[in-house]
Amino acid sequence: MLPYVYRVTMYDPADRDAHGHYTGPEDTVSDHGPVEAAYLQAVAAFARDSGVDRLAVREPGIPALAHFGVEKPVEGFGLDGLLPSGLAGFHDGAEVPLAVGLELVRAMLRDNGAWCRLEVEETFAVHVGWDQYLYVGSSRPCPDALALTRALGLFPERLDASPYRFEDEEPGIQRPGDDAFWAELRRAVDTGVAGLLEETYADGGTRWHRLSVHSADSADSADRIRTALAPRARLEVWPPLSPDVETVLATLPADATFECVWQDAHDVLHSVLADETDLPELLPLVADATAAAVLPLSVDDRVPLFTAVMPDPDGVLRARWRTTPTPLDLTWSRQLTDRGANQNGRST
């Protein structure tokens, strides 16, 4: 945790009530003008005082079911023109120059849709909360940045920690998407147990991959998918799609939001999030499906076969986000712990 954390806003602390709620005249949306520019100048000053000129994207997210910002999201979620590969470059661990980082902060201030934490480990952090609340952390006190922020008409307030800092609340060990994971995946495909891989490259952003069910092709299929995954993606393995599309559609829930995944006549995978009110539009979309599945969205009911998070090319798992452990994941974790205990026992 960084020792110097500030909440930077346009809201005068004198206009807060006894509970800390702002009661003054300022609006809660970006003015797309001088106030927004002041925020960006403040971030640049804190970065400069911290000795930072590049930032890493952490835990990126884009809207999925709903967008809760005050302003409407824009096409591309505010990423168009910022990253060389567009949305594909918006992944955990992506490094960007400070100038691009400032544009990402601008997109977040405008509620364009994309959100992330921007950090340099143990040195600097910046992210945006609701209602134009910006949080900056540094390993240094940054007196020059504080003075400039005040001169710009903004109000930096010292905090112990940002309410939007990353906190790992899941117990246990996160399984990495290493060679052992992919070997297990190939076995599951060969035996017909698994057939789909869900790749979550950002919160709210997923891609579906159908794995070959033919034993001779399963290794090649898995290897092709593995090399095309986003860095640090979260992975969930699911059973194959059902060719009995009629029966699948008969199971569509009438009182809950769900995800429908299907393969069309050209072997292209599609997925949509929907509820009962969307059925008139959904059913024509899947009319020519050759295989399909319906997955619940609630955490308790949405249980894949097993999961993982992709490590970096050097094999180290640096992603902080996690998958929800499945029974098979918990078995893997226990076996890993037991092997470690046995090795320690032999070494003594």
Tab-separated table of C-alpha atoms in Angstrom:
chain	number	residue	atom	x	y	z
A	1	MET	CA	0.000	0.000	0.000
A	2	LEU	CA	1.354	3.415	-0.952
A	3	PRO	CA	2.036	5.765	1.989
A	4	TYR	CA	0.689	8.954	0.374
A	5	VAL	CA	-2.880	8.764	-0.922
A	6	TYR	CA	-5.036	11.720	-1.907
A	7	ARG	CA	-8.626	12.156	-3.009
A	8	VAL	CA	-8.586	14.899	-5.633
A	9	THR	CA	-11.878	16.606	-6.501
A	10	MET	CA	-13.435	19.890	-7.551
A	11	TYR	CA	-15.579	19.756	-4.404
A	12	ASP	CA	-14.706	22.263	-1.668
A	13	PRO	CA	-14.554	20.464	1.710
A	14	ALA	CA	-16.332	23.507	3.196
A	15	ASP	CA	-19.430	22.396	1.279
A	16	ARG	CA	-19.675	18.991	2.941
A	17	ASP	CA	-22.201	18.108	5.639
A	18	ALA	CA	-21.486	16.353	8.926
A	19	HIS	CA	-21.442	12.992	7.124
A	20	GLY	CA	-18.954	14.148	4.499
A	21	HIS	CA	-21.535	14.392	1.703
A	22	TYR	CA	-20.992	17.202	-0.759
A	23	THR	CA	-23.819	19.770	-0.751
A	24	GLY	CA	-22.295	22.488	-2.945
A	25	PRO	CA	-23.123	23.685	-6.458
A	26	GLU	CA	-20.647	21.649	-8.544
A	27	ASP	CA	-22.034	19.121	-11.023
A	28	THR	CA	-21.031	15.446	-10.913
A	29	VAL	CA	-20.118	15.106	-14.596
A	30	SER	CA	-17.036	16.231	-16.464
A	31	ASP	CA	-17.224	19.674	-17.998
A	32	HIS	CA	-15.098	18.409	-20.941
A	33	GLY	CA	-13.241	21.658	-20.425
A	34	PRO	CA	-11.074	23.538	-17.919
A	35	VAL	CA	-12.019	21.507	-14.830
A	36	GLU	CA	-11.341	18.234	-16.626
A	37	ALA	CA	-8.035	19.681	-17.851
A	38	ALA	CA	-7.151	20.607	-14.271
A	39	TYR	CA	-7.704	16.988	-13.174
A	40	LEU	CA	-5.347	15.772	-15.882
A	41	GLN	CA	-2.713	18.369	-15.033
A	42	ALA	CA	-2.908	17.269	-11.404
A	43	VAL	CA	-2.404	13.608	-12.327
A	44	ALA	CA	0.548	14.535	-14.535
A	45	ALA	CA	2.090	16.538	-11.677
A	46	PHE	CA	1.760	13.651	-9.205
A	47	ALA	CA	3.284	11.284	-11.762
A	48	ARG	CA	6.156	13.701	-12.361
A	49	ASP	CA	6.801	14.083	-8.622
A	50	SER	CA	6.763	10.286	-8.336
A	51	GLY	CA	9.330	9.877	-11.112
A	52	VAL	CA	6.860	8.084	-13.387
A	53	ASP	CA	6.515	8.375	-17.166
A	54	ARG	CA	4.833	5.036	-17.963
A	55	LEU	CA	1.844	3.321	-16.365
A	56	ALA	CA	0.510	-0.232	-16.279
A	57	VAL	CA	-3.168	-0.975	-16.868
A	58	ARG	CA	-4.559	-3.111	-14.055
A	59	GLU	CA	-7.921	-4.909	-13.809
A	60	PRO	CA	-9.462	-3.296	-16.917
A	61	GLY	CA	-13.217	-3.328	-17.351
A	62	ILE	CA	-15.841	-2.461	-19.946
A	63	PRO	CA	-19.654	-2.401	-19.686
A	64	ALA	CA	-21.412	-5.759	-20.060
A	65	LEU	CA	-25.056	-5.952	-19.016
A	66	ALA	CA	-25.467	-2.330	-18.061
A	67	HIS	CA	-23.585	0.941	-17.956
A	68	PHE	CA	-23.991	2.843	-14.715
A	69	GLY	CA	-22.176	6.078	-15.572
A	70	VAL	CA	-23.983	9.386	-15.808
A	71	GLU	CA	-22.892	9.912	-19.400
A	72	LYS	CA	-23.606	7.430	-22.183
A	73	PRO	CA	-20.726	5.165	-23.215
A	74	VAL	CA	-19.158	5.975	-26.559
A	75	GLU	CA	-18.222	3.602	-29.338
A	76	GLY	CA	-15.009	1.834	-28.392
A	77	PHE	CA	-15.521	2.753	-24.718
A	78	GLY	CA	-13.175	5.729	-25.099
A	79	LEU	CA	-10.266	3.553	-26.265
A	80	ASP	CA	-10.355	4.327	-29.983
A	81	GLY	CA	-7.089	5.890	-31.074
A	82	LEU	CA	-5.456	5.459	-27.655
A	83	LEU	CA	-3.997	1.972	-27.972
A	84	PRO	CA	-2.334	0.632	-31.149
A	85	SER	CA	-4.548	-2.466	-31.169
A	86	GLY	CA	-7.643	-0.792	-29.737
A	87	LEU	CA	-9.664	-2.906	-27.321
A	88	ALA	CA	-7.294	-5.844	-27.833
A	89	GLY	CA	-4.544	-3.777	-26.206
A	90	PHE	CA	-6.663	-2.985	-23.158
A	91	HIS	CA	-5.551	-5.847	-20.935
A	92	ASP	CA	-4.107	-6.317	-17.502
A	93	GLY	CA	-0.432	-5.443	-17.443
A	94	ALA	CA	-0.437	-3.395	-20.644
A	95	GLU	CA	2.128	-0.590	-20.352
A	96	VAL	CA	1.260	2.825	-21.740
A	97	PRO	CA	3.102	6.171	-21.850
A	98	LEU	CA	1.936	8.758	-19.330
A	99	ALA	CA	0.240	10.738	-22.121
A	100	VAL	CA	-1.936	7.725	-22.985
A	101	GLY	CA	-2.586	7.107	-19.301
A	102	LEU	CA	-3.896	10.667	-18.994
A	103	GLU	CA	-6.272	10.035	-21.898
A	104	LEU	CA	-7.506	6.902	-20.149
A	105	VAL	CA	-8.165	9.030	-17.061
A	106	ARG	CA	-10.071	11.466	-19.279
A	107	ALA	CA	-12.184	8.594	-20.655
A	108	MET	CA	-12.985	7.510	-17.094
A	109	LEU	CA	-13.875	11.030	-16.006
A	110	ARG	CA	-16.287	11.152	-18.954
A	111	ASP	CA	-17.830	7.738	-18.187
A	112	ASN	CA	-16.973	6.561	-21.691
A	113	GLY	CA	-17.199	2.943	-20.539
A	114	ALA	CA	-13.611	1.762	-20.088
A	115	TRP	CA	-12.260	1.631	-16.524
A	116	CYS	CA	-8.993	0.496	-14.997
A	117	ARG	CA	-6.430	1.198	-12.348
A	118	LEU	CA	-3.203	2.767	-13.630
A	119	GLU	CA	-0.151	1.926	-11.578
A	120	VAL	CA	3.577	1.586	-11.197
A	121	GLU	CA	4.162	-1.064	-8.549
A	122	GLU	CA	5.143	0.353	-5.152
A	123	THR	CA	5.537	3.808	-6.710
A	124	PHE	CA	2.350	5.342	-8.106
A	125	ALA	CA	-1.351	4.702	-8.653
A	126	VAL	CA	-4.305	6.615	-10.058
A	127	HIS	CA	-7.933	5.662	-10.673
A	128	VAL	CA	-11.336	7.318	-10.939
A	129	GLY	CA	-14.375	6.678	-8.764
A	130	TRP	CA	-17.936	7.897	-9.041
A	131	ASP	CA	-18.916	11.554	-9.491
A	132	GLN	CA	-15.504	12.893	-10.549
A	133	TYR	CA	-13.694	11.546	-7.491
A	134	LEU	CA	-10.085	10.866	-8.446
A	135	TYR	CA	-7.622	8.983	-6.257
A	136	VAL	CA	-3.851	9.319	-6.503
A	137	GLY	CA	-1.260	7.402	-4.529
A	138	SER	CA	2.502	7.781	-4.413
A	139	SER	CA	5.557	6.514	-2.595
A	140	ARG	CA	6.582	10.173	-2.211
A	141	PRO	CA	4.811	13.115	-0.525
A	142	CYS	CA	4.643	15.100	-3.836
A	143	PRO	CA	4.594	18.641	-2.375
A	144	ASP	CA	4.907	20.329	-5.781
A	145	ALA	CA	1.972	18.345	-7.169
A	146	LEU	CA	-0.141	19.206	-4.138
A	147	ALA	CA	0.628	22.899	-4.537
A	148	LEU	CA	-0.193	22.813	-8.265
A	149	THR	CA	-3.422	20.897	-7.647
A	150	ARG	CA	-4.595	23.558	-5.207
A	151	ALA	CA	-3.534	26.336	-7.585
A	152	LEU	CA	-5.670	24.696	-10.294
A	153	GLY	CA	-8.723	25.082	-8.066
A	154	LEU	CA	-8.954	21.423	-7.052
A	155	PHE	CA	-8.967	20.017	-3.526
A	156	PRO	CA	-6.519	17.232	-2.600
A	157	GLU	CA	-7.483	15.516	0.664
A	158	ARG	CA	-5.189	13.024	2.407
A	159	LEU	CA	-6.602	9.521	2.934
A	160	ASP	CA	-5.311	6.339	4.506
A	161	ALA	CA	-6.273	4.413	1.351
A	162	SER	CA	-8.448	4.672	-1.736
A	163	PRO	CA	-11.843	2.933	-1.487
A	164	TYR	CA	-11.134	1.632	-5.006
A	165	ARG	CA	-7.771	0.018	-4.247
A	166	PHE	CA	-7.469	-3.619	-5.243
A	167	GLU	CA	-8.259	-6.015	-2.415
A	168	ASP	CA	-7.901	-9.760	-2.829
A	169	GLU	CA	-10.768	-11.247	-0.855
A	170	GLU	CA	-10.649	-14.797	-2.265
A	171	PRO	CA	-8.935	-17.381	-0.041
A	172	GLY	CA	-6.700	-20.092	-1.423
A	173	ILE	CA	-4.377	-20.346	-4.397
A	174	GLN	CA	-5.222	-19.113	-7.877
A	175	ARG	CA	-4.604	-21.776	-10.498
A	176	PRO	CA	-2.356	-20.566	-13.348
A	177	GLY	CA	-3.052	-21.365	-16.995
A	178	ASP	CA	0.253	-23.232	-17.271
A	179	ASP	CA	1.254	-26.364	-19.177
A	180	ALA	CA	-0.416	-28.602	-16.594
A	181	PHE	CA	-3.710	-26.726	-16.983
A	182	TRP	CA	-3.631	-27.054	-20.778
A	183	ALA	CA	-2.774	-30.755	-20.550
A	184	GLU	CA	-5.818	-31.284	-18.329
A	185	LEU	CA	-7.909	-29.244	-20.758
A	186	ARG	CA	-6.855	-31.446	-23.684
A	187	ARG	CA	-7.757	-34.595	-21.715
A	188	ALA	CA	-11.160	-33.136	-20.884
A	189	VAL	CA	-11.746	-32.338	-24.549
A	190	ASP	CA	-10.598	-35.779	-25.700
A	191	THR	CA	-13.040	-37.471	-23.329
A	192	GLY	CA	-15.924	-35.217	-24.384
A	193	VAL	CA	-16.195	-33.599	-20.958
A	194	ALA	CA	-15.128	-30.131	-22.127
A	195	GLY	CA	-15.869	-28.297	-25.338
A	196	LEU	CA	-15.904	-24.558	-24.638
A	197	LEU	CA	-13.371	-22.114	-23.271
A	198	GLU	CA	-14.522	-18.727	-21.977
A	199	GLU	CA	-11.830	-16.042	-22.063
A	200	THR	CA	-12.397	-12.947	-19.925
A	201	TYR	CA	-9.907	-10.337	-21.099
A	202	ALA	CA	-11.509	-7.485	-19.101
A	203	ASP	CA	-14.309	-7.263	-16.568
A	204	GLY	CA	-17.393	-7.318	-18.765
A	205	GLY	CA	-15.429	-8.441	-21.833
A	206	THR	CA	-15.408	-12.109	-22.860
A	207	ARG	CA	-14.648	-14.229	-25.902
A	208	TRP	CA	-15.791	-17.805	-26.492
A	209	HIS	CA	-13.671	-20.537	-28.087
A	210	ARG	CA	-14.971	-23.914	-29.209
A	211	LEU	CA	-12.486	-26.713	-28.633
A	212	SER	CA	-12.225	-29.602	-31.088
A	213	VAL	CA	-13.948	-32.779	-29.908
A	214	HIS	CA	-11.767	-34.960	-32.152
A	215	SER	CA	-8.864	-36.520	-30.316
A	216	ALA	CA	-6.424	-36.017	-33.191
A	217	ASP	CA	-7.187	-32.286	-33.318
A	218	SER	CA	-7.591	-31.393	-29.644
A	219	ALA	CA	-3.933	-30.505	-29.023
A	220	ASP	CA	-3.717	-28.273	-32.098
A	221	SER	CA	-7.043	-26.651	-31.235
A	222	ALA	CA	-5.971	-25.892	-27.680
A	223	ASP	CA	-2.559	-24.610	-28.770
A	224	ARG	CA	-4.074	-22.249	-31.345
A	225	ILE	CA	-6.440	-20.827	-28.768
A	226	ARG	CA	-3.712	-20.559	-26.129
A	227	THR	CA	-1.472	-18.434	-28.329
A	228	ALA	CA	-4.353	-16.084	-29.232
A	229	LEU	CA	-5.498	-15.326	-25.676
A	230	ALA	CA	-5.200	-11.870	-24.164
A	231	PRO	CA	-2.370	-11.527	-21.624
A	232	ARG	CA	-3.450	-12.400	-18.085
A	233	ALA	CA	-6.917	-13.468	-19.242
A	234	ARG	CA	-9.195	-15.366	-16.891
A	235	LEU	CA	-10.234	-18.756	-18.261
A	236	GLU	CA	-13.281	-20.916	-17.595
A	237	VAL	CA	-13.736	-24.368	-19.103
A	238	TRP	CA	-17.286	-25.501	-19.953
A	239	PRO	CA	-18.945	-28.641	-21.336
A	240	PRO	CA	-19.553	-28.824	-25.099
A	241	LEU	CA	-22.468	-27.067	-26.746
A	242	SER	CA	-25.500	-29.259	-27.247
A	243	PRO	CA	-26.579	-30.097	-30.816
A	244	ASP	CA	-30.168	-30.392	-29.523
A	245	VAL	CA	-30.852	-26.679	-29.915
A	246	GLU	CA	-34.603	-27.078	-29.542
A	247	THR	CA	-34.231	-28.602	-26.089
A	248	VAL	CA	-31.693	-25.943	-25.063
A	249	LEU	CA	-34.068	-23.149	-26.032
A	250	ALA	CA	-36.865	-24.851	-24.100
A	251	THR	CA	-34.779	-24.386	-20.935
A	252	LEU	CA	-34.466	-20.599	-21.267
A	253	PRO	CA	-35.334	-19.218	-17.804
A	254	ALA	CA	-38.462	-17.091	-17.580
A	255	ASP	CA	-37.458	-15.054	-14.555
A	256	ALA	CA	-33.698	-14.532	-14.654
A	257	THR	CA	-30.948	-13.039	-16.758
A	258	PHE	CA	-28.900	-15.641	-18.616
A	259	GLU	CA	-26.220	-16.034	-21.268
A	260	CYS	CA	-26.979	-17.863	-24.475
A	261	VAL	CA	-24.003	-19.228	-26.424
A	262	TRP	CA	-24.498	-20.773	-29.859
A	263	GLN	CA	-22.711	-21.807	-33.022
A	264	ASP	CA	-24.247	-20.729	-36.318
A	265	ALA	CA	-24.354	-22.573	-39.642
A	266	HIS	CA	-20.917	-21.149	-40.521
A	267	ASP	CA	-19.324	-22.528	-37.308
A	268	VAL	CA	-19.040	-19.041	-35.796
A	269	LEU	CA	-19.648	-18.693	-32.053
A	270	HIS	CA	-21.983	-16.020	-30.676
A	271	SER	CA	-23.147	-15.094	-27.189
A	272	VAL	CA	-25.662	-12.657	-25.734
A	273	LEU	CA	-26.791	-11.694	-22.260
A	274	ALA	CA	-30.578	-11.607	-22.114
A	275	ASP	CA	-33.705	-12.077	-20.034
A	276	GLU	CA	-37.303	-13.042	-20.801
A	277	THR	CA	-38.059	-9.647	-22.308
A	278	ASP	CA	-35.389	-10.237	-24.967
A	279	LEU	CA	-36.797	-13.533	-26.256
A	280	PRO	CA	-38.569	-12.023	-29.319
A	281	GLU	CA	-35.194	-10.701	-30.525
A	282	LEU	CA	-33.099	-13.662	-29.344
A	283	LEU	CA	-35.022	-16.535	-30.891
A	284	PRO	CA	-34.590	-15.374	-34.519
A	285	LEU	CA	-30.834	-14.991	-33.888
A	286	VAL	CA	-30.475	-18.643	-32.912
A	287	ALA	CA	-32.883	-19.965	-35.533
A	288	ASP	CA	-30.037	-21.425	-37.651
A	289	ALA	CA	-27.867	-22.531	-34.708
A	290	THR	CA	-26.215	-25.940	-34.985
A	291	ALA	CA	-25.384	-26.147	-31.273
A	292	ALA	CA	-26.142	-24.051	-28.204
A	293	ALA	CA	-26.005	-23.712	-24.422
A	294	VAL	CA	-27.715	-21.566	-21.813
A	295	LEU	CA	-25.655	-20.477	-18.818
A	296	PRO	CA	-26.932	-18.741	-15.674
A	297	LEU	CA	-25.328	-15.515	-14.521
A	298	SER	CA	-25.688	-15.818	-10.750
A	299	VAL	CA	-22.427	-16.703	-9.002
A	300	ASP	CA	-23.972	-19.661	-7.158
A	301	ASP	CA	-25.384	-21.235	-10.323
A	302	ARG	CA	-22.684	-20.407	-12.873
A	303	VAL	CA	-20.100	-23.107	-12.189
A	304	PRO	CA	-17.664	-24.101	-14.964
A	305	LEU	CA	-15.658	-27.324	-14.927
A	306	PHE	CA	-12.374	-25.696	-13.915
A	307	THR	CA	-10.669	-22.319	-14.241
A	308	ALA	CA	-7.329	-20.543	-14.454
A	309	VAL	CA	-5.652	-17.177	-15.014
A	310	MET	CA	-2.962	-16.857	-17.683
A	311	PRO	CA	0.566	-16.253	-16.353
A	312	ASP	CA	3.072	-13.959	-18.029
A	313	PRO	CA	5.421	-15.427	-20.683
A	314	ASP	CA	8.045	-16.109	-17.986
A	315	GLY	CA	5.547	-18.338	-16.173
A	316	VAL	CA	4.892	-15.944	-13.275
A	317	LEU	CA	1.249	-15.252	-12.398
A	318	ARG	CA	1.189	-11.481	-11.874
A	319	ALA	CA	-2.495	-10.853	-12.489
A	320	ARG	CA	-4.223	-9.962	-9.235
A	321	TRP	CA	-7.755	-10.815	-10.275
A	322	ARG	CA	-9.053	-14.293	-9.672
A	323	THR	CA	-11.539	-16.826	-10.901
A	324	THR	CA	-14.161	-18.255	-8.562
A	325	PRO	CA	-12.796	-21.686	-7.594
A	326	THR	CA	-14.777	-24.721	-8.732
A	327	PRO	CA	-14.738	-28.147	-7.029
A	328	LEU	CA	-12.016	-29.289	-9.465
A	329	ASP	CA	-9.998	-26.144	-8.718
A	330	LEU	CA	-10.213	-26.869	-5.001
A	331	THR	CA	-9.036	-30.429	-5.644
A	332	TRP	CA	-6.075	-29.069	-7.623
A	333	SER	CA	-5.259	-26.679	-4.761
A	334	ARG	CA	-5.335	-29.469	-2.160
A	335	GLN	CA	-3.127	-31.683	-4.311
A	336	LEU	CA	-0.654	-28.829	-4.769
A	337	THR	CA	-0.581	-28.220	-1.023
A	338	ASP	CA	-0.122	-31.934	-0.314
A	339	ARG	CA	2.760	-32.184	-2.783
A	340	GLY	CA	4.437	-29.201	-1.150
A	341	ALA	CA	4.012	-30.746	2.298
A	342	ASN	CA	5.438	-34.076	1.110
A	343	GLN	CA	8.436	-32.399	-0.496
A	344	ASN	CA	9.116	-30.424	2.688
A	345	GLY	CA	8.864	-33.626	4.677
A	346	ARG	CA	11.388	-35.386	2.485
A	347	SER	CA	13.781	-32.450	2.583
A	348	THR	CA	13.925	-32.549	6.357
